[in-house]
mmCIF file of C-alpha atoms in Angstrom:
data_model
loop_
_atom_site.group_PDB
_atom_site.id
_atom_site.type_symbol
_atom_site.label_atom_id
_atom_site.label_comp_id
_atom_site.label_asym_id
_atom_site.label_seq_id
_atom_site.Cartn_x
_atom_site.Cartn_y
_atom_site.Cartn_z
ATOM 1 C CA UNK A 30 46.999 12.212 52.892
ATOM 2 C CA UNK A 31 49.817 14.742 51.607
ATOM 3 C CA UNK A 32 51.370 14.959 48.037
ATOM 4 C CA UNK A 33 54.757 14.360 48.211
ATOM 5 C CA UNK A 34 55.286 17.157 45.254
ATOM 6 C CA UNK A 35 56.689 17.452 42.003
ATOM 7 C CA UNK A 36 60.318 18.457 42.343
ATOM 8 C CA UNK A 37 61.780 14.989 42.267
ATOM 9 C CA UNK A 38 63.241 15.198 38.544
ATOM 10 C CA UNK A 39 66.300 13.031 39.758
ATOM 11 C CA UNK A 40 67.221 14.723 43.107
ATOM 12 C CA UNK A 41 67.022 13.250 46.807
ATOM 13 C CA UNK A 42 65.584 14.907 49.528
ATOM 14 C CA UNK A 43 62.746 16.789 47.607
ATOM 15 C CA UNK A 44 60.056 16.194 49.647
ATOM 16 C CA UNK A 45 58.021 19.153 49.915
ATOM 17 C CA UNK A 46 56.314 20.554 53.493
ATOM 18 C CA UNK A 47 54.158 18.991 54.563
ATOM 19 C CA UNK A 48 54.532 15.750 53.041
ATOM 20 C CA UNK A 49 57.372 15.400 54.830
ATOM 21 C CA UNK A 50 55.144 15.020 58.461
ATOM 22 C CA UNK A 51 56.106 12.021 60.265
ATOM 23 C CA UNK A 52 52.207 10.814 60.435
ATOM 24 C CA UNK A 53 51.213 11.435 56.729
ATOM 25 C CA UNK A 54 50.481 9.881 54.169
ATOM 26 C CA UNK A 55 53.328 11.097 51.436
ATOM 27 C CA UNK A 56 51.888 10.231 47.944
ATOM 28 C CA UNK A 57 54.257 9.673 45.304
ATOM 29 C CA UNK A 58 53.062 9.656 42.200
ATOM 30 C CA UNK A 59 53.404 6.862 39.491
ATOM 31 C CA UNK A 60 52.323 6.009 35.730
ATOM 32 C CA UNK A 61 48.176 5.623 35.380
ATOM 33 C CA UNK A 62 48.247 2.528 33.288
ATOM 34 C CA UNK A 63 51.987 1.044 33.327
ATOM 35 C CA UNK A 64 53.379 1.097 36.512
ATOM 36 C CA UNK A 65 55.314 -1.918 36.829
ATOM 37 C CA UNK A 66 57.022 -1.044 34.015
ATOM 38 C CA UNK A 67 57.252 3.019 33.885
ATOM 39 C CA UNK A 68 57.810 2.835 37.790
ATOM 40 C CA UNK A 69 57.839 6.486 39.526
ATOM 41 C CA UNK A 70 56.850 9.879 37.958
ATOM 42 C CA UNK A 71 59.880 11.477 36.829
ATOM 43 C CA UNK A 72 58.784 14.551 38.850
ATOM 44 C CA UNK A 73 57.531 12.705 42.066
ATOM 45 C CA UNK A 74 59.365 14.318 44.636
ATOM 46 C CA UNK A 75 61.926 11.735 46.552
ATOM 47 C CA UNK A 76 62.969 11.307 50.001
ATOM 48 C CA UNK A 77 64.183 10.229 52.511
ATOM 49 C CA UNK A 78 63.602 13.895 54.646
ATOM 50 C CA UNK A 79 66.226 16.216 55.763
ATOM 51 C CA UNK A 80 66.364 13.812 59.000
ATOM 52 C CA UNK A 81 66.207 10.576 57.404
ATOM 53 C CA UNK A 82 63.136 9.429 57.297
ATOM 54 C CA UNK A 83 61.641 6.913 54.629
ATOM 55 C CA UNK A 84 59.027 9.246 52.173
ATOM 56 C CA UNK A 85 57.228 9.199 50.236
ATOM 57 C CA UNK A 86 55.063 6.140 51.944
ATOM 58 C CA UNK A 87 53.347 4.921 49.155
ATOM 59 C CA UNK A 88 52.895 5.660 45.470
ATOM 60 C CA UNK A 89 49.467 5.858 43.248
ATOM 61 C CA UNK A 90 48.649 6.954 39.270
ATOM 62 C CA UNK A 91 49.524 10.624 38.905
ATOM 63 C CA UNK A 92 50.328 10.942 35.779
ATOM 64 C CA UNK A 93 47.365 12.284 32.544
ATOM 65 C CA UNK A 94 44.779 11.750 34.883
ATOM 66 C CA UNK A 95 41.102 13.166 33.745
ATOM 67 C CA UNK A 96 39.137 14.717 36.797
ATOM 68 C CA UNK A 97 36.721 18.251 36.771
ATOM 69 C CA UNK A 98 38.302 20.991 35.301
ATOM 70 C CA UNK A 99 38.338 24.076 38.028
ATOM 71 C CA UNK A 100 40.908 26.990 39.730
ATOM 72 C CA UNK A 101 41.815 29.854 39.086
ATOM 73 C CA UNK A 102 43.477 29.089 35.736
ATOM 74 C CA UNK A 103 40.122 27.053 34.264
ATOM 75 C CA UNK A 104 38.967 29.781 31.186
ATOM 76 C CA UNK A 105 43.259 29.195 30.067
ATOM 77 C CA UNK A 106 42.661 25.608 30.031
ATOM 78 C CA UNK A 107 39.086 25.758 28.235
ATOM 79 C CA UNK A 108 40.580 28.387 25.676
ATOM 80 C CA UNK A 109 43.106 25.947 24.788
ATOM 81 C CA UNK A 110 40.547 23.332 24.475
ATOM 82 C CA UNK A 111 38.795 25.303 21.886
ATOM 83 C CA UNK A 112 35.711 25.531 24.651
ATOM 84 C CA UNK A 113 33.947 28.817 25.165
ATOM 85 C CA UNK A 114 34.085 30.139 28.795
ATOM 86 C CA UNK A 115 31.086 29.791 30.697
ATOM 87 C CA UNK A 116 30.286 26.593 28.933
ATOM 88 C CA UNK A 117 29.690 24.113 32.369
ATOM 89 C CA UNK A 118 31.589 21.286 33.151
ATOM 90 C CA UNK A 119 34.271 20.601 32.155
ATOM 91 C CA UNK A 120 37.462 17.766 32.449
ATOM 92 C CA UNK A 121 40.924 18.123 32.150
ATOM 93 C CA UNK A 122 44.015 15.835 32.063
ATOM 94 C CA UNK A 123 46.693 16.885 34.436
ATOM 95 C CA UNK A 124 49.721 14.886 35.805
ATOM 96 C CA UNK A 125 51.362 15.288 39.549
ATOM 97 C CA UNK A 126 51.253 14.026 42.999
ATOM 98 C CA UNK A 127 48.172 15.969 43.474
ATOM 99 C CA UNK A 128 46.461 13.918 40.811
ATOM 100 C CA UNK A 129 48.113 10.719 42.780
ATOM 101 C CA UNK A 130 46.915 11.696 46.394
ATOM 102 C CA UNK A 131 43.008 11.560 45.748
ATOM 103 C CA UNK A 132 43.498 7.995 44.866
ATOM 104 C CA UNK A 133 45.042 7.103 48.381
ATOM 105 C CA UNK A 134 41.937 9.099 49.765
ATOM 106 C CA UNK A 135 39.441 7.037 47.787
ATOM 107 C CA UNK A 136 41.226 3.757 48.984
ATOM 108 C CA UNK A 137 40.717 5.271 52.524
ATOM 109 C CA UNK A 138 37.349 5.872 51.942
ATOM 110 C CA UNK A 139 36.835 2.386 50.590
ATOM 111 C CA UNK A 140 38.700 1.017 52.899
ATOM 112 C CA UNK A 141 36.670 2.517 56.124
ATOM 113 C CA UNK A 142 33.204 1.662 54.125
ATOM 114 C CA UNK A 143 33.926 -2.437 54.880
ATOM 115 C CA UNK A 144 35.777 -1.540 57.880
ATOM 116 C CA UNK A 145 34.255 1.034 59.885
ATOM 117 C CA UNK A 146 36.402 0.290 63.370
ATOM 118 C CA UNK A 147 39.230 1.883 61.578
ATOM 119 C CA UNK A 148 37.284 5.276 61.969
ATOM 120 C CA UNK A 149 39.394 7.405 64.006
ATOM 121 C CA UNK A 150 42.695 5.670 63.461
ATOM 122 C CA UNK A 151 44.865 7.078 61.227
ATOM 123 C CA UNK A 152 47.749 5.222 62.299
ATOM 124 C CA UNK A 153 46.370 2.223 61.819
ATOM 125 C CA UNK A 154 45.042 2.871 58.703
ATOM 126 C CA UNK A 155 48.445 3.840 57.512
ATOM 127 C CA UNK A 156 50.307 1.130 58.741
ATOM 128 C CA UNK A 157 47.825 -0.971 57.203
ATOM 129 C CA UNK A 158 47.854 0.403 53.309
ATOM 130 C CA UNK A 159 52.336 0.682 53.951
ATOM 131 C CA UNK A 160 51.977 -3.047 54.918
ATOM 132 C CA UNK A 161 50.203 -4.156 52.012
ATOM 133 C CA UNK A 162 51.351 -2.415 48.806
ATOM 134 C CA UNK A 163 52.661 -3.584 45.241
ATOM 135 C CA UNK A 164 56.215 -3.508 45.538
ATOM 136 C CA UNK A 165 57.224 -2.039 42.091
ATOM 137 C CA UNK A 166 61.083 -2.764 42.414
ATOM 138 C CA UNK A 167 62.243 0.771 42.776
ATOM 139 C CA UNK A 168 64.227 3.040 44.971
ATOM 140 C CA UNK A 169 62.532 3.211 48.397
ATOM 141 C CA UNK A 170 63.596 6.817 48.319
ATOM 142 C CA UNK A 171 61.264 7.415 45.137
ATOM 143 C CA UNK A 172 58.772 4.418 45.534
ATOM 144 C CA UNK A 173 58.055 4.377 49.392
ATOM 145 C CA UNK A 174 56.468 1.365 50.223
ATOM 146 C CA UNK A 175 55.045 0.134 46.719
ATOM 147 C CA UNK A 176 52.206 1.484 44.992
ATOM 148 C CA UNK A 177 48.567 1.684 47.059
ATOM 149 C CA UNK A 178 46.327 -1.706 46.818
ATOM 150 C CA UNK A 179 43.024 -1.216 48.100
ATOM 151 C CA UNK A 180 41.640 -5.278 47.681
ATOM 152 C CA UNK A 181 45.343 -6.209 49.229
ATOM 153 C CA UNK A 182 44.858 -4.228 52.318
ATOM 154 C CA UNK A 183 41.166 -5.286 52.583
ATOM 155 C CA UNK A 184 42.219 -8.464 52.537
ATOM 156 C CA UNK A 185 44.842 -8.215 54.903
ATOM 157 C CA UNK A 186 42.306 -7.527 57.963
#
């Protein structure tokens, strides 16, 4: 499961390596609360791939999501916060595919928790969660597939 990156801002054929691996998952990234009607990121990278391939596969909420604050640039973020360094943990809000991709993973996890003969099979797993996503009316070059739908693809099997 691959971010697709953030250099979409209106311009095909952004995909960034290694999203753009045939047997990825490329996660686009797509509004947290309103994505039927905010649609893809602006800066979701879009496809298809130098050699004309569909990507990204699928889309899930990357934008102002809240997850652990951490990296290399964590005491800039805390100081801007108002919070004292050294102070624990802490959560930040941060928008891009890389916020979108851990989604995909958790429907993966889910997904293999009900379904455990899906362990080692990747391909089938994808084919399953490209089969069975929301189709949010976009550009297949910026949308993929649709947005991910865990209960959908559950259901599907």
């Amino acid at each position: 499961v691959i971010a697709a990156g953030n250099t979409g801002r209106g311009f095909a054929l952004t995909i960034n390596d290694p999203g753009n691996a045939e047997e990825a998952i490329t996660v686009g990234a797509t509004h947290r609360d309103m994505p039927h009607t905010y649609g893809v990121s602006y800066f979701s990278s879009k496809g298809p791939t130098g050699d004309g391939r569909r990507k990204p596969d699928l889309l899930a909420p990357g934008e102002r999501i809240v997850s652990c604050g951490a990296g290399p640039d964590l005491d800039t973020y805390k100081t801007k916060a108002g919070i004292a360094a050294g102070c624990g943990a802490y959560y930040i809000e941060r928008s891009g595919t890389s916020q979108a991709t851990p989604h995909v993973s958790g429907v993966i996890a889910g997904l293999l928790s009900v379904r455990g003969e899906f362990v080692g099979q990747p391909l089938a797993i994808k084919k399953l969660l490209m089969e069975n996503t929301i189709d949010l009316g976009r550009d297949s070059a910026a949308q993929g597939r649709g947005l991910v739908d865990m209960l959908r693809t559950i259901q599907a099997i």
